Amino acid sequence: MIKPLIINTACHLVMGFLGSGKTSFINACITHFQQQEKWAILVNEAGQIGIDEKLLMGNADHDLAIRQVSGGCICCSSQLPLQIALARLTSEYRPDRLWIEPTGLAHPRELIEQLSAPHWQTALSLKSAISIVNARHWQDARYRDNEGYQAHVRFCDVVVINRFHGLDDTQKTQLTAWVKGLNPKANLIWQAEQTLSEDNLRQLQQALKQSSQVLAERSHYQKISLTSFGQSPALFTTQADPTKSPTAANDDLPFRYHDVQNGYQIIGWRVSADWTIDMTVLMEWLLALPNWQRIKSVVHIKHTHDEQWQTMNFTPDSLDLVACEPQTDNRIEVIFLDNTIELDFNRLDTELMMMFGHIR
């Protein structure tokens, strides 16, 4: 068992389904609330190559440590990755406040029960668990009626609703009733677009201070079987050596992997940092893929007169492109809503390598 230090670090869970806006919400909190505190963020990604970390703020103005656990949900039956990451962050960095952002494919009940275990009670002061709900997603019955989607609302203290400005008053009332039907005790915050409103700031400031009731209530629950939330082992296809892991040295690049988790397909690529690509061509290629749910990348793009790096973060209702610092490699990842889609890996590999100007 990993032994945490007794430091009583304030800790928040920020949950939400794929593309709900968890990372954007944490970035807003960094901007408005961090001030002189030391913050640490533990990011969990379903994919193997790790992109979400690049989408979080991190500069000289913020005393911020970001760590990532990739390759599956940290709420799985093997708790070691979570325990190691938490122990290292709390003991080595000693943050004043810790944020945990699990993958959108996670079932939050399992993570809540892990954090309620006795050996974390002295290390972490569990504050409000926050769930982000994208109102545009909620309008689609495929999301709204999905048990996994609902779980993010059932197991939280605060529900932050964003992207709701296309809803009329009747739909807002229905959304409120839906949330309260799943979690009567949850506090609702309707997040203003672009920037947090004064009312948002006041509500969130209070949430950052309050202890989590849902965590306290679940602390005595018995561990349940994870069969229904189990993950298929990842299958890696590496250009150089198929036995290499996705954390292999850059000498083993490029590689592609394919995984299936909780009914979703994930495909990702890593290629050398000195390879460049036309961002417009890449975007058109990615957006033409069938039934995608999330697209993320950090790539080295080439213009007529210069080269730069850019992150891409796409959901079916939002497209975000942001310039970033040079990275150690190019990374592209796509999550598909349907795990029955048959993907022609050889064709996709060839097309991508052609866009980078390299064909293997």
Short mmCIF file of C-alpha atoms in Angstrom, two decimals:
data_model
loop_
_atom_site.label_atom_id
_atom_site.label_comp_id
_atom_site.label_asym_id
_atom_site.label_seq_id
_atom_site.Cartn_x
_atom_site.Cartn_y
_atom_site.Cartn_z
CA MET A 1 0.00 0.00 0.00
CA ILE A 2 1.31 3.47 -0.90
CA LYS A 3 1.51 5.57 2.27
CA PRO A 4 0.36 9.19 1.81
CA LEU A 5 1.70 11.95 4.00
CA ILE A 6 -0.59 13.43 6.63
CA ILE A 7 -1.02 16.86 5.06
CA ASN A 8 -4.82 17.22 4.71
CA THR A 9 -4.70 18.61 1.17
CA ALA A 10 -7.95 20.13 -0.12
CA CYS A 11 -9.10 17.87 -2.96
CA HIS A 12 -11.76 18.24 -5.67
CA LEU A 13 -13.11 15.81 -8.23
CA VAL A 14 -14.11 17.39 -11.56
CA MET A 15 -16.24 14.86 -13.41
CA GLY A 16 -18.25 14.85 -16.61
CA PHE A 17 -18.83 12.90 -19.79
CA LEU A 18 -16.56 13.15 -22.84
CA GLY A 19 -16.52 16.69 -24.19
CA SER A 20 -18.46 18.19 -21.29
CA GLY A 21 -15.85 20.90 -20.68
CA LYS A 22 -13.92 19.63 -17.63
CA THR A 23 -10.54 20.95 -18.75
CA SER A 24 -11.97 24.36 -19.70
CA PHE A 25 -13.65 24.55 -16.29
CA ILE A 26 -10.39 23.79 -14.45
CA ASN A 27 -8.58 26.40 -16.56
CA ALA A 28 -11.21 28.96 -15.53
CA CYS A 29 -10.71 28.03 -11.87
CA ILE A 30 -6.95 28.45 -12.27
CA THR A 31 -7.49 31.93 -13.69
CA HIS A 32 -9.95 33.12 -11.05
CA PHE A 33 -9.16 31.25 -7.85
CA GLN A 34 -5.60 30.02 -7.64
CA GLN A 35 -3.98 33.29 -6.57
CA GLN A 36 -1.13 32.44 -4.17
CA GLU A 37 -2.04 28.79 -3.60
CA LYS A 38 0.01 25.88 -4.91
CA TRP A 39 -2.24 23.68 -7.03
CA ALA A 40 -1.74 20.20 -8.40
CA ILE A 41 -3.86 18.55 -11.10
CA LEU A 42 -4.09 14.82 -11.72
CA VAL A 43 -5.47 14.16 -15.21
CA ASN A 44 -6.73 10.72 -16.22
CA GLU A 45 -7.17 9.86 -19.91
CA ALA A 46 -8.76 6.79 -21.44
CA GLY A 47 -6.25 6.92 -24.28
CA GLN A 48 -2.65 5.80 -24.05
CA ILE A 49 -0.72 8.76 -25.45
CA GLY A 50 -1.73 11.64 -23.18
CA ILE A 51 -2.98 14.92 -24.66
CA ASP A 52 -5.25 16.50 -22.03
CA GLU A 53 -2.25 17.61 -19.97
CA LYS A 54 -1.22 19.88 -22.86
CA LEU A 55 -4.64 21.59 -22.78
CA LEU A 56 -4.29 22.74 -19.18
CA MET A 57 -2.74 26.05 -18.24
CA GLY A 58 0.79 26.00 -16.97
CA ASN A 59 3.00 29.08 -16.96
CA ALA A 60 5.16 31.22 -14.72
CA ASP A 61 2.13 33.01 -13.30
CA HIS A 62 0.70 29.82 -11.78
CA ASP A 63 2.39 27.60 -9.19
CA LEU A 64 0.97 24.48 -10.77
CA ALA A 65 1.98 20.83 -11.03
CA ILE A 66 0.23 18.65 -13.61
CA ARG A 67 0.52 14.87 -13.66
CA GLN A 68 -1.19 12.45 -15.98
CA VAL A 69 -2.34 8.83 -15.72
CA SER A 70 -3.10 7.50 -19.20
CA GLY A 71 -4.26 4.24 -20.66
CA GLY A 72 -7.54 3.60 -18.87
CA CYS A 73 -9.68 4.71 -15.99
CA ILE A 74 -8.05 5.27 -12.58
CA CYS A 75 -11.24 3.93 -11.00
CA CYS A 76 -10.52 0.40 -12.24
CA SER A 77 -9.98 -2.53 -9.89
CA SER A 78 -6.22 -1.95 -9.88
CA GLN A 79 -5.85 1.14 -7.72
CA LEU A 80 -2.06 1.31 -7.88
CA PRO A 81 -1.74 3.99 -10.63
CA LEU A 82 -4.05 6.32 -8.69
CA GLN A 83 -2.33 5.70 -5.39
CA ILE A 84 1.15 6.23 -6.81
CA ALA A 85 0.15 9.43 -8.60
CA LEU A 86 -1.63 10.86 -5.55
CA ALA A 87 1.17 9.91 -3.16
CA ARG A 88 3.82 11.49 -5.36
CA LEU A 89 1.87 14.70 -5.92
CA THR A 90 1.03 15.19 -2.25
CA SER A 91 4.46 14.24 -0.89
CA GLU A 92 6.78 15.72 -3.52
CA TYR A 93 4.90 18.86 -4.53
CA ARG A 94 2.88 19.45 -1.32
CA PRO A 95 0.03 21.39 -2.97
CA ASP A 96 -2.49 23.48 -1.10
CA ARG A 97 -5.23 22.16 -3.39
CA LEU A 98 -5.46 19.04 -5.54
CA TRP A 99 -7.77 18.60 -8.55
CA ILE A 100 -8.55 15.18 -9.99
CA GLU A 101 -10.00 15.06 -13.52
CA PRO A 102 -10.99 11.45 -14.36
CA THR A 103 -11.67 10.37 -17.90
CA GLY A 104 -15.17 11.00 -19.21
CA LEU A 105 -15.57 7.23 -19.60
CA ALA A 106 -15.05 6.67 -15.87
CA HIS A 107 -17.78 5.64 -13.45
CA PRO A 108 -17.36 8.16 -10.61
CA ARG A 109 -18.76 5.87 -7.91
CA GLU A 110 -15.60 3.76 -7.97
CA LEU A 111 -13.27 6.73 -7.70
CA ILE A 112 -15.32 8.24 -4.89
CA GLU A 113 -15.14 5.01 -2.94
CA GLN A 114 -11.37 4.82 -3.43
CA LEU A 115 -10.86 8.36 -2.15
CA SER A 116 -13.08 7.59 0.83
CA ALA A 117 -10.76 4.78 1.96
CA PRO A 118 -9.29 5.25 5.45
CA HIS A 119 -5.68 5.67 4.28
CA TRP A 120 -6.65 8.81 2.33
CA GLN A 121 -8.74 10.41 5.06
CA THR A 122 -5.73 11.98 6.78
CA ALA A 123 -4.01 12.98 3.54
CA LEU A 124 -6.92 14.54 1.68
CA SER A 125 -9.63 16.94 2.77
CA LEU A 126 -12.34 16.02 0.29
CA LYS A 127 -14.15 19.15 -0.88
CA SER A 128 -17.05 19.53 -3.30
CA ALA A 129 -17.18 16.95 -6.08
CA ILE A 130 -18.10 18.87 -9.24
CA SER A 131 -19.77 17.46 -12.35
CA ILE A 132 -19.84 19.35 -15.66
CA VAL A 133 -22.94 18.90 -17.84
CA ASN A 134 -22.95 20.06 -21.46
CA ALA A 135 -26.56 21.14 -22.09
CA ARG A 136 -26.24 20.39 -25.79
CA HIS A 137 -25.32 16.80 -25.00
CA TRP A 138 -28.23 16.56 -22.56
CA GLN A 139 -30.68 17.36 -25.38
CA ASP A 140 -29.65 14.13 -27.12
CA ALA A 141 -31.41 11.06 -25.65
CA ARG A 142 -28.36 8.91 -26.43
CA TYR A 143 -26.58 10.83 -23.68
CA ARG A 144 -29.48 11.74 -21.41
CA ASP A 145 -30.74 8.16 -21.04
CA ASN A 146 -27.31 6.54 -20.75
CA GLU A 147 -26.53 5.19 -17.27
CA GLY A 148 -22.86 6.08 -17.53
CA TYR A 149 -23.75 9.66 -18.47
CA GLN A 150 -26.22 9.91 -15.59
CA ALA A 151 -23.65 8.60 -13.10
CA HIS A 152 -21.64 11.81 -13.36
CA VAL A 153 -24.68 13.66 -11.99
CA ARG A 154 -25.66 11.09 -9.37
CA PHE A 155 -22.31 11.14 -7.59
CA CYS A 156 -21.43 14.80 -7.09
CA ASP A 157 -22.13 17.80 -4.85
CA VAL A 158 -22.25 20.49 -7.53
CA VAL A 159 -23.51 20.33 -11.13
CA VAL A 160 -22.09 23.01 -13.42
CA ILE A 161 -24.24 23.37 -16.57
CA ASN A 162 -22.57 24.95 -19.59
CA ARG A 163 -23.51 25.59 -23.24
CA PHE A 164 -27.15 26.10 -22.33
CA HIS A 165 -27.84 29.32 -24.22
CA GLY A 166 -29.71 27.53 -27.00
CA LEU A 167 -32.27 26.21 -24.49
CA ASP A 168 -35.60 27.93 -23.95
CA ASP A 169 -37.17 28.35 -20.51
CA THR A 170 -39.11 25.09 -20.76
CA GLN A 171 -35.98 23.12 -21.64
CA LYS A 172 -34.05 24.73 -18.78
CA THR A 173 -36.80 23.69 -16.40
CA GLN A 174 -36.69 20.16 -17.78
CA LEU A 175 -32.91 20.02 -17.42
CA THR A 176 -33.15 21.22 -13.82
CA ALA A 177 -35.78 18.57 -13.08
CA TRP A 178 -33.60 15.89 -14.71
CA VAL A 179 -30.62 16.81 -12.52
CA LYS A 180 -32.72 16.98 -9.35
CA GLY A 181 -34.35 13.65 -10.20
CA LEU A 182 -30.93 12.01 -10.27
CA ASN A 183 -29.38 13.97 -7.40
CA PRO A 184 -31.81 16.01 -5.25
CA LYS A 185 -29.02 17.39 -3.06
CA ALA A 186 -26.85 18.73 -5.89
CA ASN A 187 -26.32 22.47 -6.15
CA LEU A 188 -26.73 23.81 -9.70
CA ILE A 189 -24.50 26.44 -11.28
CA TRP A 190 -25.39 27.76 -14.74
CA GLN A 191 -21.99 28.69 -16.17
CA ALA A 192 -21.85 31.83 -18.28
CA GLU A 193 -20.35 31.48 -21.76
CA GLN A 194 -16.73 32.50 -22.43
CA THR A 195 -16.05 33.83 -18.93
CA LEU A 196 -17.42 33.15 -15.47
CA SER A 197 -20.02 35.64 -14.25
CA GLU A 198 -19.85 37.33 -10.86
CA ASP A 199 -22.61 35.00 -9.66
CA ASN A 200 -20.63 31.99 -10.95
CA LEU A 201 -17.53 33.16 -9.09
CA ARG A 202 -19.47 33.60 -5.86
CA GLN A 203 -21.06 30.14 -6.12
CA LEU A 204 -17.80 28.42 -7.00
CA GLN A 205 -15.90 30.20 -4.25
CA GLN A 206 -18.37 28.70 -1.78
CA ALA A 207 -18.06 25.26 -3.39
CA LEU A 208 -14.28 25.31 -3.02
CA LYS A 209 -14.67 25.73 0.74
CA GLN A 210 -17.35 23.14 1.42
CA SER A 211 -16.61 19.55 2.35
CA SER A 212 -18.04 16.92 0.04
CA GLN A 213 -21.25 15.39 1.29
CA VAL A 214 -21.41 12.73 -1.40
CA LEU A 215 -17.91 11.55 -0.53
CA ALA A 216 -18.75 11.42 3.16
CA GLU A 217 -21.97 9.51 2.51
CA ARG A 218 -20.25 6.93 0.28
CA SER A 219 -17.28 6.32 2.56
CA HIS A 220 -18.86 3.24 4.17
CA TYR A 221 -20.02 1.62 0.93
CA GLN A 222 -18.71 -1.83 0.11
CA LYS A 223 -16.62 -2.20 -3.02
CA ILE A 224 -18.78 -3.49 -5.88
CA SER A 225 -17.88 -5.69 -8.83
CA LEU A 226 -16.39 -3.79 -11.76
CA THR A 227 -17.46 -6.32 -14.36
CA SER A 228 -19.91 -3.95 -16.03
CA PHE A 229 -17.32 -1.20 -16.17
CA GLY A 230 -14.35 -3.36 -17.15
CA GLN A 231 -11.94 -2.38 -19.89
CA SER A 232 -10.59 -4.47 -22.73
CA PRO A 233 -6.81 -4.70 -22.81
CA ALA A 234 -5.24 -2.27 -25.26
CA LEU A 235 -3.89 -3.59 -28.53
CA PHE A 236 -0.86 -1.68 -29.73
CA THR A 237 0.31 -1.59 -33.31
CA THR A 238 3.78 -0.08 -33.46
CA GLN A 239 5.40 0.87 -36.74
CA ALA A 240 8.85 -0.24 -35.58
CA ASP A 241 8.13 -3.01 -33.06
CA PRO A 242 4.64 -4.19 -32.06
CA THR A 243 5.89 -5.31 -28.65
CA LYS A 244 6.83 -1.78 -27.59
CA SER A 245 4.62 0.18 -25.23
CA PRO A 246 3.27 3.62 -26.15
CA THR A 247 5.66 5.20 -23.67
CA ALA A 248 8.64 3.99 -25.65
CA ALA A 249 11.42 6.33 -26.64
CA ASN A 250 11.03 8.60 -29.63
CA ASP A 251 13.38 6.30 -31.57
CA ASP A 252 10.44 3.88 -31.81
CA LEU A 253 8.13 6.44 -33.39
CA PRO A 254 5.81 6.50 -35.23
CA PHE A 255 3.28 4.19 -33.68
CA ARG A 256 -0.48 3.76 -33.58
CA TYR A 257 -2.65 2.06 -31.00
CA HIS A 258 -6.25 0.91 -30.86
CA ASP A 259 -8.26 0.28 -27.71
CA VAL A 260 -11.84 -0.48 -26.69
CA GLN A 261 -13.13 0.83 -23.35
CA ASN A 262 -16.68 0.77 -21.99
CA GLY A 263 -18.18 0.50 -25.47
CA TYR A 264 -16.01 3.19 -27.08
CA GLN A 265 -13.22 2.77 -29.60
CA ILE A 266 -10.03 4.80 -29.22
CA ILE A 267 -7.35 5.16 -31.86
CA GLY A 268 -4.19 7.23 -31.45
CA TRP A 269 -0.90 8.01 -33.13
CA ARG A 270 2.46 9.41 -32.04
CA VAL A 271 5.06 10.58 -34.53
CA SER A 272 8.38 12.36 -34.32
CA ALA A 273 8.43 16.02 -33.27
CA ASP A 274 10.35 17.09 -36.39
CA TRP A 275 7.54 15.91 -38.68
CA THR A 276 5.19 18.72 -39.71
CA ILE A 277 1.67 18.70 -41.09
CA ASP A 278 -0.82 21.08 -42.70
CA MET A 279 -3.41 21.75 -39.98
CA THR A 280 -6.25 22.41 -42.43
CA VAL A 281 -5.67 19.11 -44.21
CA LEU A 282 -5.44 17.25 -40.89
CA MET A 283 -8.66 18.84 -39.60
CA GLU A 284 -10.61 17.94 -42.73
CA TRP A 285 -9.36 14.35 -42.54
CA LEU A 286 -10.22 13.95 -38.85
CA LEU A 287 -13.64 15.57 -39.09
CA ALA A 288 -14.56 13.22 -41.96
CA LEU A 289 -14.04 10.14 -39.77
CA PRO A 290 -17.31 8.31 -38.98
CA ASN A 291 -19.24 8.82 -35.74
CA TRP A 292 -16.41 10.37 -33.75
CA GLN A 293 -17.09 11.65 -30.23
CA ARG A 294 -13.84 13.40 -29.35
CA ILE A 295 -10.75 14.48 -31.29
CA LYS A 296 -7.61 15.68 -29.54
CA SER A 297 -4.15 16.42 -30.82
CA VAL A 298 -0.99 18.39 -30.32
CA VAL A 299 0.90 18.70 -33.59
CA HIS A 300 3.78 20.48 -35.29
CA ILE A 301 2.22 22.48 -38.11
CA LYS A 302 3.93 24.00 -41.11
CA HIS A 303 3.06 27.32 -42.68
CA THR A 304 4.52 29.06 -45.69
CA HIS A 305 7.03 31.06 -43.69
CA ASP A 306 7.28 29.43 -40.26
CA GLU A 307 6.53 26.40 -38.12
CA GLN A 308 4.61 26.23 -34.84
CA TRP A 309 2.81 23.85 -32.52
CA GLN A 310 -0.93 23.76 -31.94
CA THR A 311 -3.38 21.84 -29.79
CA MET A 312 -6.72 20.67 -31.20
CA ASN A 313 -9.67 19.82 -28.94
CA PHE A 314 -12.88 18.95 -30.81
CA THR A 315 -16.28 17.69 -29.68
CA PRO A 316 -19.36 17.42 -31.92
CA ASP A 317 -20.41 20.93 -30.81
CA SER A 318 -17.10 22.74 -30.21
CA LEU A 319 -13.85 23.22 -32.09
CA ASP A 320 -10.85 24.67 -30.24
CA LEU A 321 -7.41 25.38 -31.69
CA VAL A 322 -4.72 26.90 -29.47
CA ALA A 323 -1.04 27.59 -30.15
CA CYS A 324 1.34 25.94 -27.68
CA GLU A 325 5.02 25.46 -26.92
CA PRO A 326 7.07 22.87 -28.86
CA GLN A 327 6.46 19.31 -27.68
CA THR A 328 8.50 16.10 -27.57
CA ASP A 329 6.35 14.50 -30.30
CA ASN A 330 3.17 14.82 -32.36
CA ARG A 331 0.08 13.19 -30.81
CA ILE A 332 -3.36 12.56 -32.31
CA GLU A 333 -6.23 10.72 -30.68
CA VAL A 334 -9.84 9.99 -31.70
CA ILE A 335 -12.62 8.47 -29.57
CA PHE A 336 -15.54 6.91 -31.45
CA LEU A 337 -19.06 6.69 -30.06
CA ASP A 338 -19.64 3.20 -31.49
CA ASN A 339 -17.27 0.29 -30.88
CA THR A 340 -18.77 -1.67 -33.80
CA ILE A 341 -17.34 0.67 -36.43
CA GLU A 342 -14.84 -1.22 -38.55
CA LEU A 343 -11.74 0.89 -39.03
CA ASP A 344 -9.30 0.29 -41.87
CA PHE A 345 -6.12 0.81 -39.87
CA ASN A 346 -3.74 0.36 -42.79
CA ARG A 347 -5.59 2.96 -44.84
CA LEU A 348 -5.72 5.43 -41.94
CA ASP A 349 -2.02 4.92 -41.18
CA THR A 350 -1.08 5.44 -44.81
CA GLU A 351 -3.20 8.56 -45.20
CA LEU A 352 -1.79 10.10 -42.03
CA MET A 353 1.79 9.31 -42.97
CA MET A 354 1.17 10.87 -46.38
CA MET A 355 -0.10 14.06 -44.70
CA PHE A 356 3.10 14.19 -42.66
CA GLY A 357 5.07 13.62 -45.83
CA HIS A 358 6.34 10.18 -44.71
CA ILE A 359 5.13 6.84 -46.00
CA ARG A 360 6.29 3.65 -44.37
#
